PDB file of C-alpha atoms in Angstrom:
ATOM      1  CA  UNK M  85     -58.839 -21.168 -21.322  1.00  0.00           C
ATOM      2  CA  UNK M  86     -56.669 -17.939 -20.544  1.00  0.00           C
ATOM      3  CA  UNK M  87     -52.773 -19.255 -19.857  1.00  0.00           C
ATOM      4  CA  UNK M  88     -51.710 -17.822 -16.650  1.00  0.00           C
ATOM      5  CA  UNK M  89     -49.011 -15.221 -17.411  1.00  0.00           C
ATOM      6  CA  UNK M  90     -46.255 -15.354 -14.454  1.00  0.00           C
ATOM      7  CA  UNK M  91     -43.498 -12.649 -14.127  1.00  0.00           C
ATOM      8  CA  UNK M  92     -40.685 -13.684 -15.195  1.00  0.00           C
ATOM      9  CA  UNK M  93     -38.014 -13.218 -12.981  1.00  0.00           C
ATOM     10  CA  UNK M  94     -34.014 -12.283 -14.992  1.00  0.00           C
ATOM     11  CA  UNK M  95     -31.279 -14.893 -14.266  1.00  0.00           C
ATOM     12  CA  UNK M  96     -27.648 -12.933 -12.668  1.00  0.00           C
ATOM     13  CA  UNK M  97     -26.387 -11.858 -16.021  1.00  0.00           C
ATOM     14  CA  UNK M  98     -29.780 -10.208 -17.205  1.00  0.00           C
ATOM     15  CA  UNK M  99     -30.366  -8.614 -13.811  1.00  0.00           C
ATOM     16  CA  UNK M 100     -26.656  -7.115 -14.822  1.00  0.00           C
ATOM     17  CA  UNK M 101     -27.869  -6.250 -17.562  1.00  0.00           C
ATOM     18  CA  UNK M 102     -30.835  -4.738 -16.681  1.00  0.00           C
ATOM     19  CA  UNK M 103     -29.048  -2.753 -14.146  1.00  0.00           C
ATOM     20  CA  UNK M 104     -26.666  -1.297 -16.544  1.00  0.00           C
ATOM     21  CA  UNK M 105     -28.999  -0.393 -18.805  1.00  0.00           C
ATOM     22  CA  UNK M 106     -31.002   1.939 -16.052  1.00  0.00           C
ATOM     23  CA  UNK M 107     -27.186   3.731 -15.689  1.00  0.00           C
ATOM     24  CA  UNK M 108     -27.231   4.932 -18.968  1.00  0.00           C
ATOM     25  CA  UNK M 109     -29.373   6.821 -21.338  1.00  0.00           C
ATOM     26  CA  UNK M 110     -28.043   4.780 -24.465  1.00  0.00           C
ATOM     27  CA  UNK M 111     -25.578   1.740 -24.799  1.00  0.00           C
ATOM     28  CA  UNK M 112     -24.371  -1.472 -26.638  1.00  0.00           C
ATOM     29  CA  UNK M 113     -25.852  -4.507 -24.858  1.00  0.00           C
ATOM     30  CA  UNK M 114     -23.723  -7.562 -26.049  1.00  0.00           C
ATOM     31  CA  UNK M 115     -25.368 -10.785 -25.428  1.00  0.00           C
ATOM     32  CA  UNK M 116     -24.363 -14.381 -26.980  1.00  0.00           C
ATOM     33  CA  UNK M 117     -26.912 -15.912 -28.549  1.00  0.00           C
ATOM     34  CA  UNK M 118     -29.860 -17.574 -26.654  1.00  0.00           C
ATOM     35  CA  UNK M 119     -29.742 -15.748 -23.314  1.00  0.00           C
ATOM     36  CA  UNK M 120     -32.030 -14.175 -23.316  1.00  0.00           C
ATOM     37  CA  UNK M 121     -31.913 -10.776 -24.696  1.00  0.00           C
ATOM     38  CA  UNK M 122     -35.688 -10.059 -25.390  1.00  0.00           C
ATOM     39  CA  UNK M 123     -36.411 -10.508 -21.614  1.00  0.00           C
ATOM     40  CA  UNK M 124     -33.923  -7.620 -20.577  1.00  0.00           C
ATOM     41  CA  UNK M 125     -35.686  -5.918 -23.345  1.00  0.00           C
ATOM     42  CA  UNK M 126     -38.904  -6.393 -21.492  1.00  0.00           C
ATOM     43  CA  UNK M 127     -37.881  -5.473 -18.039  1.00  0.00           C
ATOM     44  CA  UNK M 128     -35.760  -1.916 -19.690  1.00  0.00           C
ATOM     45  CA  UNK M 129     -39.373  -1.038 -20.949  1.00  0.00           C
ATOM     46  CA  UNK M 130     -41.359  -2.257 -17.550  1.00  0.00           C
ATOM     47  CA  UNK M 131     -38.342  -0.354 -16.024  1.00  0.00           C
ATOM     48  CA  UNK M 132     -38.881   3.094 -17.496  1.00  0.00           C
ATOM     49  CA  UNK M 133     -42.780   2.701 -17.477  1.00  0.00           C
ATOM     50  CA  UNK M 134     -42.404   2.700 -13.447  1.00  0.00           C
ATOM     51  CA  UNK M 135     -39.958   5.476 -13.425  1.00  0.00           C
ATOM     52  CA  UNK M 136     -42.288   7.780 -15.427  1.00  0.00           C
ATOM     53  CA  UNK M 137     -45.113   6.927 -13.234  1.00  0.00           C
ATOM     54  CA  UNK M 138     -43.001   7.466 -10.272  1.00  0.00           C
ATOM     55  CA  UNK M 139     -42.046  11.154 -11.503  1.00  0.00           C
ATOM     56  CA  UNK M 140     -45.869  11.791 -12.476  1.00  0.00           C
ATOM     57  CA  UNK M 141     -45.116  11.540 -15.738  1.00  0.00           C
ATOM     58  CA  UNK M 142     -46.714   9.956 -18.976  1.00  0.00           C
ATOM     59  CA  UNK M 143     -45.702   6.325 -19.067  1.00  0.00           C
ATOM     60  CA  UNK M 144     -44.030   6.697 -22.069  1.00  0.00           C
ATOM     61  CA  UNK M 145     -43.994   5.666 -26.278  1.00  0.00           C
ATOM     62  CA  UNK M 146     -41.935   3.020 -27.045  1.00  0.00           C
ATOM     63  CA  UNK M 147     -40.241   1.575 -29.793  1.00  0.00           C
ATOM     64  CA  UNK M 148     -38.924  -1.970 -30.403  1.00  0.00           C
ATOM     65  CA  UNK M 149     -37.404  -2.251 -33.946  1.00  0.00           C
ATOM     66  CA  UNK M 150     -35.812  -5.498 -35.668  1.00  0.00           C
ATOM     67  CA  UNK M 151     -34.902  -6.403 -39.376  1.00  0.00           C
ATOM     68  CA  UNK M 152     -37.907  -9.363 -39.955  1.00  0.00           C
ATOM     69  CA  UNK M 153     -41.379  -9.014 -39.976  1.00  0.00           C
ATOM     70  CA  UNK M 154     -41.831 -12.392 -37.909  1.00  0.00           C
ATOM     71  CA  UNK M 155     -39.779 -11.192 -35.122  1.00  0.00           C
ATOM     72  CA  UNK M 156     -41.309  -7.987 -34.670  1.00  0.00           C
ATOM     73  CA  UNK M 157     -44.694 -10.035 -34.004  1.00  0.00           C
ATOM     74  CA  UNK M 158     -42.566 -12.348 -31.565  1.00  0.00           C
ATOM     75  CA  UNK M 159     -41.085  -9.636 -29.883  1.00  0.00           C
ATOM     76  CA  UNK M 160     -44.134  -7.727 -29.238  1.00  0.00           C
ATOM     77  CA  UNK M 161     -45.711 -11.226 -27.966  1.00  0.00           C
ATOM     78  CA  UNK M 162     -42.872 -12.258 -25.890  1.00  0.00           C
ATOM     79  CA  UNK M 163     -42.556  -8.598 -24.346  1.00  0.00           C
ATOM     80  CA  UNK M 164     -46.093  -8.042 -24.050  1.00  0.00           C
ATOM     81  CA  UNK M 165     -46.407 -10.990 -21.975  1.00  0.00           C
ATOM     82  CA  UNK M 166     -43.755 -10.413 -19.513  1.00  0.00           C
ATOM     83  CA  UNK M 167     -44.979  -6.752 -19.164  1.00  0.00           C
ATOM     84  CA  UNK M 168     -48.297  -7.884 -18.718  1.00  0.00           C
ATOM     85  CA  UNK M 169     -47.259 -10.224 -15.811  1.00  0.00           C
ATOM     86  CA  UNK M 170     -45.936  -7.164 -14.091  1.00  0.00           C
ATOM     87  CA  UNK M 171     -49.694  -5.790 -14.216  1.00  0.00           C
ATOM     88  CA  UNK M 172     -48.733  -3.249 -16.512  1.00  0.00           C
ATOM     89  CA  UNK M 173     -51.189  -2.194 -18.823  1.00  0.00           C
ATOM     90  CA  UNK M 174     -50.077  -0.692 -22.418  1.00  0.00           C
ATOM     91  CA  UNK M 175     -51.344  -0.460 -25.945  1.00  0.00           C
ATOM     92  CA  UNK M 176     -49.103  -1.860 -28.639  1.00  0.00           C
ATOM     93  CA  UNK M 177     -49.062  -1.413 -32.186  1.00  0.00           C
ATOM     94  CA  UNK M 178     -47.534  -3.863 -34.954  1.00  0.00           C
ATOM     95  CA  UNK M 179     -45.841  -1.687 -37.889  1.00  0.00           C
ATOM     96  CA  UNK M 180     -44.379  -3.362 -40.772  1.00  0.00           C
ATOM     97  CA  UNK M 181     -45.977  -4.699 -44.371  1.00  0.00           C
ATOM     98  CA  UNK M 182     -47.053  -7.697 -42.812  1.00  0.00           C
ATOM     99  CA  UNK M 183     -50.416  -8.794 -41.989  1.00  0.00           C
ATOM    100  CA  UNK M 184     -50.723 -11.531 -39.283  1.00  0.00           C
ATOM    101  CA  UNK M 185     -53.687 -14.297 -39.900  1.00  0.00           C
ATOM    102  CA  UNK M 186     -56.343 -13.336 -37.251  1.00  0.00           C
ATOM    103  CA  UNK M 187     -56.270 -16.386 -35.210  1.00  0.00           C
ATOM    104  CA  UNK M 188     -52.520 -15.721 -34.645  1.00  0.00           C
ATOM    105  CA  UNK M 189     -54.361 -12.186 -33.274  1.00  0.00           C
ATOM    106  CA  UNK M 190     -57.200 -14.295 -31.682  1.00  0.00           C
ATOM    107  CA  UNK M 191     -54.084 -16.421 -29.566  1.00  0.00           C
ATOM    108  CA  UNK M 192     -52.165 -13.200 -28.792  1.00  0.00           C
ATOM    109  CA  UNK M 193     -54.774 -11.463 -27.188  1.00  0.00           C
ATOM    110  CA  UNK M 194     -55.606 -14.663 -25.172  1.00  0.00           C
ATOM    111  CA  UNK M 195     -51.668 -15.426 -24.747  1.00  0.00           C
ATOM    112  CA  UNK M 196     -52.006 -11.380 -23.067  1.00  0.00           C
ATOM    113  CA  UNK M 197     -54.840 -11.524 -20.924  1.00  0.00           C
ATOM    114  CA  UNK M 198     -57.406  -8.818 -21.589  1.00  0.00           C
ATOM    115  CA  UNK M 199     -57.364  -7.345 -18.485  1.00  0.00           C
ATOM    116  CA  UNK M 200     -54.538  -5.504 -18.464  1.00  0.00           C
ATOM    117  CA  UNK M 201     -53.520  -5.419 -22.765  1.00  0.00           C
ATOM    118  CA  UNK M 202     -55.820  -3.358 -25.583  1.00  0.00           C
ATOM    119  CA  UNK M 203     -55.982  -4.934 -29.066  1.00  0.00           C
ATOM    120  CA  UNK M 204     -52.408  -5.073 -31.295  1.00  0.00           C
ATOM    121  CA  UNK M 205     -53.668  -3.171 -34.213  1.00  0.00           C
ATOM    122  CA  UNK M 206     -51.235  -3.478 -37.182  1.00  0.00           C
ATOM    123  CA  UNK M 207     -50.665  -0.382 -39.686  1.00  0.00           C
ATOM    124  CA  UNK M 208     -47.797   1.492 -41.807  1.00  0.00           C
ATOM    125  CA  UNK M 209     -49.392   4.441 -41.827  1.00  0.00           C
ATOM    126  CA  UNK M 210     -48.043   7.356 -40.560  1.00  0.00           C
ATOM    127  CA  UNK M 211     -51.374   9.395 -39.638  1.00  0.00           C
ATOM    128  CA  UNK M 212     -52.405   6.047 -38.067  1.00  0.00           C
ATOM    129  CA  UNK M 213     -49.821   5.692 -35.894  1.00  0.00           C
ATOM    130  CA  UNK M 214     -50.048   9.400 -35.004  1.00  0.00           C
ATOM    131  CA  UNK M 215     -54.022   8.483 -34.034  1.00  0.00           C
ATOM    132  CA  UNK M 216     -52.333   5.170 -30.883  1.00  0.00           C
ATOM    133  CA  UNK M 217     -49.820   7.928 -30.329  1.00  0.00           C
ATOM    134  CA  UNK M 218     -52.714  10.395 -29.969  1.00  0.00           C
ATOM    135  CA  UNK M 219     -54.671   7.732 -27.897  1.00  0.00           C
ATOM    136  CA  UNK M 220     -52.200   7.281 -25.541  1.00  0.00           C
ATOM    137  CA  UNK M 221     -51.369  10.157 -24.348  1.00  0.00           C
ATOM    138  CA  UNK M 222     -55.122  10.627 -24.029  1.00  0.00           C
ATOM    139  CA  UNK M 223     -55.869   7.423 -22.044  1.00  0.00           C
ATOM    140  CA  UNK M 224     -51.998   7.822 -20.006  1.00  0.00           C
ATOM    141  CA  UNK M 225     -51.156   4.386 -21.469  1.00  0.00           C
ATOM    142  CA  UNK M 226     -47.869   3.514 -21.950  1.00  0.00           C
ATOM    143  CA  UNK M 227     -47.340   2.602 -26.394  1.00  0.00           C
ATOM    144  CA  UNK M 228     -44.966   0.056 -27.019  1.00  0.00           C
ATOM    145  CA  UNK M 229     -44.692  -0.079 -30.727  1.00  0.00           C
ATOM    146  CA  UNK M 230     -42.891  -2.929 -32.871  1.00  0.00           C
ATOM    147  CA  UNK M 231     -41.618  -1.957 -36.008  1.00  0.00           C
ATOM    148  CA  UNK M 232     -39.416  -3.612 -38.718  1.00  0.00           C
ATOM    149  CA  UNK M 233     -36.477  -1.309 -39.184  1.00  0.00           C
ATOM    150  CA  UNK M 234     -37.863  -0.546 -42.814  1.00  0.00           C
ATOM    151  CA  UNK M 235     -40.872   0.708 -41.692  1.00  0.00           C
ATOM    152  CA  UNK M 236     -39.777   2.527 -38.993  1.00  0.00           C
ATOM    153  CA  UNK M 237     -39.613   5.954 -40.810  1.00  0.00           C
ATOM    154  CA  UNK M 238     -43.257   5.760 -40.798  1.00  0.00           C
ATOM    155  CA  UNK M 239     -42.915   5.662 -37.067  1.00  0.00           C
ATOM    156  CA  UNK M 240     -40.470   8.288 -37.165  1.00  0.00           C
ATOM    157  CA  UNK M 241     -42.667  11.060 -38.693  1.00  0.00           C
ATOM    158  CA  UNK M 242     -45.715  10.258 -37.386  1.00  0.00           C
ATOM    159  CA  UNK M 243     -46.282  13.450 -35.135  1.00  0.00           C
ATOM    160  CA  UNK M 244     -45.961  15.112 -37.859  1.00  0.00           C
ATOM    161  CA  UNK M 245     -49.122  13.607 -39.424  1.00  0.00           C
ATOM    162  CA  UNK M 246     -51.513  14.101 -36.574  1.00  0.00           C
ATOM    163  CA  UNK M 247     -55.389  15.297 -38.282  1.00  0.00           C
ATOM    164  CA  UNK M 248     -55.989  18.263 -38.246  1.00  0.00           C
ATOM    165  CA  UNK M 249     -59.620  16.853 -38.334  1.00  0.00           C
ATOM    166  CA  UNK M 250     -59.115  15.838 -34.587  1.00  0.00           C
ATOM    167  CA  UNK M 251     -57.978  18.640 -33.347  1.00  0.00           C
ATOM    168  CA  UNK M 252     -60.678  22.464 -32.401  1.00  0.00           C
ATOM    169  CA  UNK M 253     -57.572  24.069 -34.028  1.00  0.00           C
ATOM    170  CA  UNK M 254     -53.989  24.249 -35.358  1.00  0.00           C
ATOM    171  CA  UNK M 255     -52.863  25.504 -31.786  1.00  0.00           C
ATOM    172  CA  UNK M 256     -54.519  22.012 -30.291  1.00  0.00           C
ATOM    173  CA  UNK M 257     -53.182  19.815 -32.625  1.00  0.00           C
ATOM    174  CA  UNK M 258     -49.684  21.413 -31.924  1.00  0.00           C
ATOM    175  CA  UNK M 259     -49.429  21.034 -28.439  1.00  0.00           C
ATOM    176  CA  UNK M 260     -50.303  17.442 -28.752  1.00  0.00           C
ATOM    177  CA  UNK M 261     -47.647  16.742 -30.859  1.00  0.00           C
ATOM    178  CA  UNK M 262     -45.138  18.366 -28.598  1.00  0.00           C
ATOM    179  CA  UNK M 263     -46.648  16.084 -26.193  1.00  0.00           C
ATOM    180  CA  UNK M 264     -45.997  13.232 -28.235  1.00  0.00           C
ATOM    181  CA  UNK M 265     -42.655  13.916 -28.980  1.00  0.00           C
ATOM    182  CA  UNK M 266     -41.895  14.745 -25.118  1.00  0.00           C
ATOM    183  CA  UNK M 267     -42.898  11.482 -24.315  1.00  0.00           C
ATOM    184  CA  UNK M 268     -41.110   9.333 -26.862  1.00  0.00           C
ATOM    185  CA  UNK M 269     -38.960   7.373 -23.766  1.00  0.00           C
ATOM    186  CA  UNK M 270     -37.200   4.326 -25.406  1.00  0.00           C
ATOM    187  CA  UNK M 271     -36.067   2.727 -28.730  1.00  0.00           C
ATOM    188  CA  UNK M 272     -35.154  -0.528 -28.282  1.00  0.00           C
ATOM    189  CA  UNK M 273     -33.000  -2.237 -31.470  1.00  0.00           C
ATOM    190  CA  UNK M 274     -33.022  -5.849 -31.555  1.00  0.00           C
ATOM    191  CA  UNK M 275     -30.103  -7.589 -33.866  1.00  0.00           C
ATOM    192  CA  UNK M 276     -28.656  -4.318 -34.187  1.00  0.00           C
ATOM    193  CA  UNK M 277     -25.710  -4.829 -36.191  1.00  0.00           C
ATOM    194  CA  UNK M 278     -28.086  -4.437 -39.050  1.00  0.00           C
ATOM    195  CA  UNK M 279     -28.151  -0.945 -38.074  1.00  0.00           C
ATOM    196  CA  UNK M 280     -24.592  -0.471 -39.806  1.00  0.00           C
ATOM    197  CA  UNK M 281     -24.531  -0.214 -43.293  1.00  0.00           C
ATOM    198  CA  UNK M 282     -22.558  -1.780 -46.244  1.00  0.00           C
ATOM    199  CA  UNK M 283     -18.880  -1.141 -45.865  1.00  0.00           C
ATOM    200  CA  UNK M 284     -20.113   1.323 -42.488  1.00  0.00           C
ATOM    201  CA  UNK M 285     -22.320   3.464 -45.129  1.00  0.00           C
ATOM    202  CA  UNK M 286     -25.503   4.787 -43.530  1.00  0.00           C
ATOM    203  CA  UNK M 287     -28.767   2.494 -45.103  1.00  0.00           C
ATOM    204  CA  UNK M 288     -32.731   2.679 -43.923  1.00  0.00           C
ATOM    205  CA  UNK M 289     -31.372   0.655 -40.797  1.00  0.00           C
ATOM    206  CA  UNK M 290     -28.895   2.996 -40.160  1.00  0.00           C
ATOM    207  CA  UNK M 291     -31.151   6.181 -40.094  1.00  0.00           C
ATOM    208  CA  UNK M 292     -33.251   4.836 -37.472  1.00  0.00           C
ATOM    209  CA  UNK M 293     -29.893   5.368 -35.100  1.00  0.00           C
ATOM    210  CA  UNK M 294     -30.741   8.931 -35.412  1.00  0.00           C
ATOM    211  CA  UNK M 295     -34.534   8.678 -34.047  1.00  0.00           C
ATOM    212  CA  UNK M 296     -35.205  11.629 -31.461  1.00  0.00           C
ATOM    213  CA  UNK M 297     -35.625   9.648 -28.273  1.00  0.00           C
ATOM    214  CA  UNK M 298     -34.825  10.036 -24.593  1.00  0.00           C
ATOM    215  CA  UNK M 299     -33.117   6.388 -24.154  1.00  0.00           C
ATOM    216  CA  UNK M 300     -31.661   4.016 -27.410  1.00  0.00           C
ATOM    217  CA  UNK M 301     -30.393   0.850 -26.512  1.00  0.00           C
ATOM    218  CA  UNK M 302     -28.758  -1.648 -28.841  1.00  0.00           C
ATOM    219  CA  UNK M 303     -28.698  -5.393 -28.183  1.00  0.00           C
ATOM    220  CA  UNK M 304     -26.812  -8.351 -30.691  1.00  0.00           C
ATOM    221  CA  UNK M 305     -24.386 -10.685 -30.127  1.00  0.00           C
ATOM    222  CA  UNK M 306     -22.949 -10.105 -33.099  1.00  0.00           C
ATOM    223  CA  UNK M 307     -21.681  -6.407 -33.358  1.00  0.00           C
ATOM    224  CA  UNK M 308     -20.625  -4.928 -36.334  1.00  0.00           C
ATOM    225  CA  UNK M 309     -17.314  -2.495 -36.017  1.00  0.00           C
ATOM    226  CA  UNK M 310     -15.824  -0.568 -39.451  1.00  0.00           C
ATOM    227  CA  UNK M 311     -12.740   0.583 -39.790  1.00  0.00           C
ATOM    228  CA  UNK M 312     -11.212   2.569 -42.655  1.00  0.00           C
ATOM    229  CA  UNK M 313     -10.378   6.537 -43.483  1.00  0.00           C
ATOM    230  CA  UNK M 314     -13.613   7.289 -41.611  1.00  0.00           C
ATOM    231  CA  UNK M 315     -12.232   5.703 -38.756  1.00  0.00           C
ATOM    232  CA  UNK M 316     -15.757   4.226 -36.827  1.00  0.00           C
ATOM    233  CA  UNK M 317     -17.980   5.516 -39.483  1.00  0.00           C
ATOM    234  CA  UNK M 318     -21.635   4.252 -39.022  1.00  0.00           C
ATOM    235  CA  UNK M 319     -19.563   0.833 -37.634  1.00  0.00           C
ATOM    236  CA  UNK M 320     -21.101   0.159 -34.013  1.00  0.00           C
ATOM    237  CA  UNK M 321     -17.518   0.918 -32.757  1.00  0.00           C
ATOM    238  CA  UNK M 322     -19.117   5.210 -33.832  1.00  0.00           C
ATOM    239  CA  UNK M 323     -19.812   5.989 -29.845  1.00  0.00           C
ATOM    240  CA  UNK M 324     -21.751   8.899 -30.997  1.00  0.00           C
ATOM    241  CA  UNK M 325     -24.318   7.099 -32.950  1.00  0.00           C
ATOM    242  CA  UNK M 326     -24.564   3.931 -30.676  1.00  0.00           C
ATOM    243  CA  UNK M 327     -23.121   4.884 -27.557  1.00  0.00           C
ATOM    244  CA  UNK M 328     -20.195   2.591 -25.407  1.00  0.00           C
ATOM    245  CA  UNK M 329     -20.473  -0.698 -24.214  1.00  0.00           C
ATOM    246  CA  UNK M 330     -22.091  -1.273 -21.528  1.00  0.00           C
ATOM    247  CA  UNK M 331     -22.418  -4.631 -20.779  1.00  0.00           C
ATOM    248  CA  UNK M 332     -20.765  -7.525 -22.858  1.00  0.00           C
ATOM    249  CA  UNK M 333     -20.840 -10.967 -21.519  1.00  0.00           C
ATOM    250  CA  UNK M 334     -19.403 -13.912 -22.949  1.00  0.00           C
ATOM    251  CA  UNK M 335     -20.874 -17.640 -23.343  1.00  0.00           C
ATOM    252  CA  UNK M 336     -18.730 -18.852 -20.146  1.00  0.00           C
ATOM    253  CA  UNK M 337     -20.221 -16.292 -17.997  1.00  0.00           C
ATOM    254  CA  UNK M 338     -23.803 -17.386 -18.651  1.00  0.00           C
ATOM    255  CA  UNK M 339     -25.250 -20.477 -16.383  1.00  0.00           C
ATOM    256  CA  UNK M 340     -26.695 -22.503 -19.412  1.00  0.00           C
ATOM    257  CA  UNK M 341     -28.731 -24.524 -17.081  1.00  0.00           C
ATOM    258  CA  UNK M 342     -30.532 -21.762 -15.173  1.00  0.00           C
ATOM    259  CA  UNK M 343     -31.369 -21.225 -18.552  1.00  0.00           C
ATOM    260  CA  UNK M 344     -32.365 -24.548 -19.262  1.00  0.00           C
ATOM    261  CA  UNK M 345     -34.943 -24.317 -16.535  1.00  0.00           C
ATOM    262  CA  UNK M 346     -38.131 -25.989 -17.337  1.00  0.00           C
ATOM    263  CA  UNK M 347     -40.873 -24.563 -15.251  1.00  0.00           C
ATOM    264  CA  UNK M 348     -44.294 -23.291 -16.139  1.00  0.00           C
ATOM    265  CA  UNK M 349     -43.076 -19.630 -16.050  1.00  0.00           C
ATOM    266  CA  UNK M 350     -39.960 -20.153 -18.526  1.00  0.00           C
ATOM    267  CA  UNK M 351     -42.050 -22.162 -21.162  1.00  0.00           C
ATOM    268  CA  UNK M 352     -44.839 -19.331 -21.377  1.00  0.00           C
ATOM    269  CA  UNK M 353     -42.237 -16.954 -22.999  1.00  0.00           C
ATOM    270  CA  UNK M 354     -41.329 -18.237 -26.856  1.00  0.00           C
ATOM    271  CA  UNK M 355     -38.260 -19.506 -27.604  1.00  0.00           C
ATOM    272  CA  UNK M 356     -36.676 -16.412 -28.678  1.00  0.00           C
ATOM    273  CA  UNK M 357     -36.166 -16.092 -24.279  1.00  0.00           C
TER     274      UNK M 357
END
């Protein structure tokens, strides 16, 4: 039996969220633990999908990176669902070393609802990744990608490893990866404080601050400033790599028991909501 996947609709301080978020092209989103986050996340993708739409655009390529393999598949699952309760239809793609049992594939594809999802397929190869990158812009599907912030370099260069072997010629295969790379909308970085280095040195987190895309937002609740003779450094108090503030709440402005709501809708997301 197919769960029935309701829209989820954001409590006050994620609709705040949410609307600060569509006021800036990239941001610090400070959020205490357990309120949550990955639903904003949702709803900034679901957001930008409809803008693109609206502008007769491509839908858009997004990315939605975090430091453990498990929580990239939970993040995909939990953001999947809500975007497929908005009738949105995407592709998605799992990239990390990781390789999910198939039943947990089998209950995410029920959990989704085939009529408006595709299969998660789950690679760190760069020339397959280019292929769902190639595939959506071919179908005008929206890619949400989920990524480990190790593997996400593989993301990273993927247009660049586009076959030539699918392409009439090397002017074909160029134009669709400036395609691509037009339509990379959104990175999204979950626990982002793991974006900043030891002692505010730049890491393999910290690169992926630098990916080429139109929006970057950063969520934690736990951000991570350096100070020191490189005053910010690659701390996330650098406004040039991460952007201001633009929305911190604390735990006494959340209503715990909205939160706390039991209802069909709120128990279909996972616990990470």
């Amino acid at each position: 039996m197919v769960p029935r996947l309701e829209l989820i609709k954001p409590r006050k301080h994620q609709k705040e969220s949410i609307k600060a978020i569509s006021e800036n092209a990239k941001g610090q989103i400070i959020l205490p633990t357990g309120t949550g986050k990955t639903l904003v996340e949702a709803e900034t993708i679901a957001e930008n999908i409809k803008e693109n739409l609206r502008l007769g655009k491509h839908p858009g390529i997004y990315l939605v990176l975090s430091p453990r393999i498990i929580l990239t598949f939970q993040l995909l699952l939990d953001i999947g669902k809500q975007i497929a309760g908005r009738k949105i239809k995407c592709l998605y793609l799992n990239v990390n070393s990781g390789e999910f049992r198939s039943r947990e594939f089998e209950q995410i594809q029920v959990e989704l609802g085939f009529e408006y999802t595709e299969p998660i397929k789950s690679t760190t190869d760069a020339s397959e990744i280019a292929k769902q990158m190639k595939a959506a812009i071919e179908l005008g599907l929206p890619l949400i990608i989920g990524s480990t912030y190790h593997s996400a370099d593989q993301v990273s260069i993927a247009p660049n490893c586009l076959s030539i072997d699918d392409f009439e010629d090397d002017d074909a295969k160029e134009e669709m990866k400036s395609m691509i790379e037009d339509t990379l909308d959104t990175i999204i970085y979950d626990e982002a404080q793991y974006t900043v280095g030891s002692n505010g040195g730049e890491n393999d987190f910290a690169k992926t601050a630098r990916f080429g895309y139109k929006h970057k937002y950063f969520f934690t609740a736990t951000p991570k400033h350096t100070t020191g003779a490189n005053d910010a450094g690659n701390g996330m108090n650098n406004e040039d790599i991460f952007g201001k503030e633009i929305i911190r709440k604390t735990p006494r402005e959340i209503n715990w028991f909205e939160l706390q709501d039991n209802g069909d809708a709120v128990n279909l997301i996972a616990d990470s909501f």
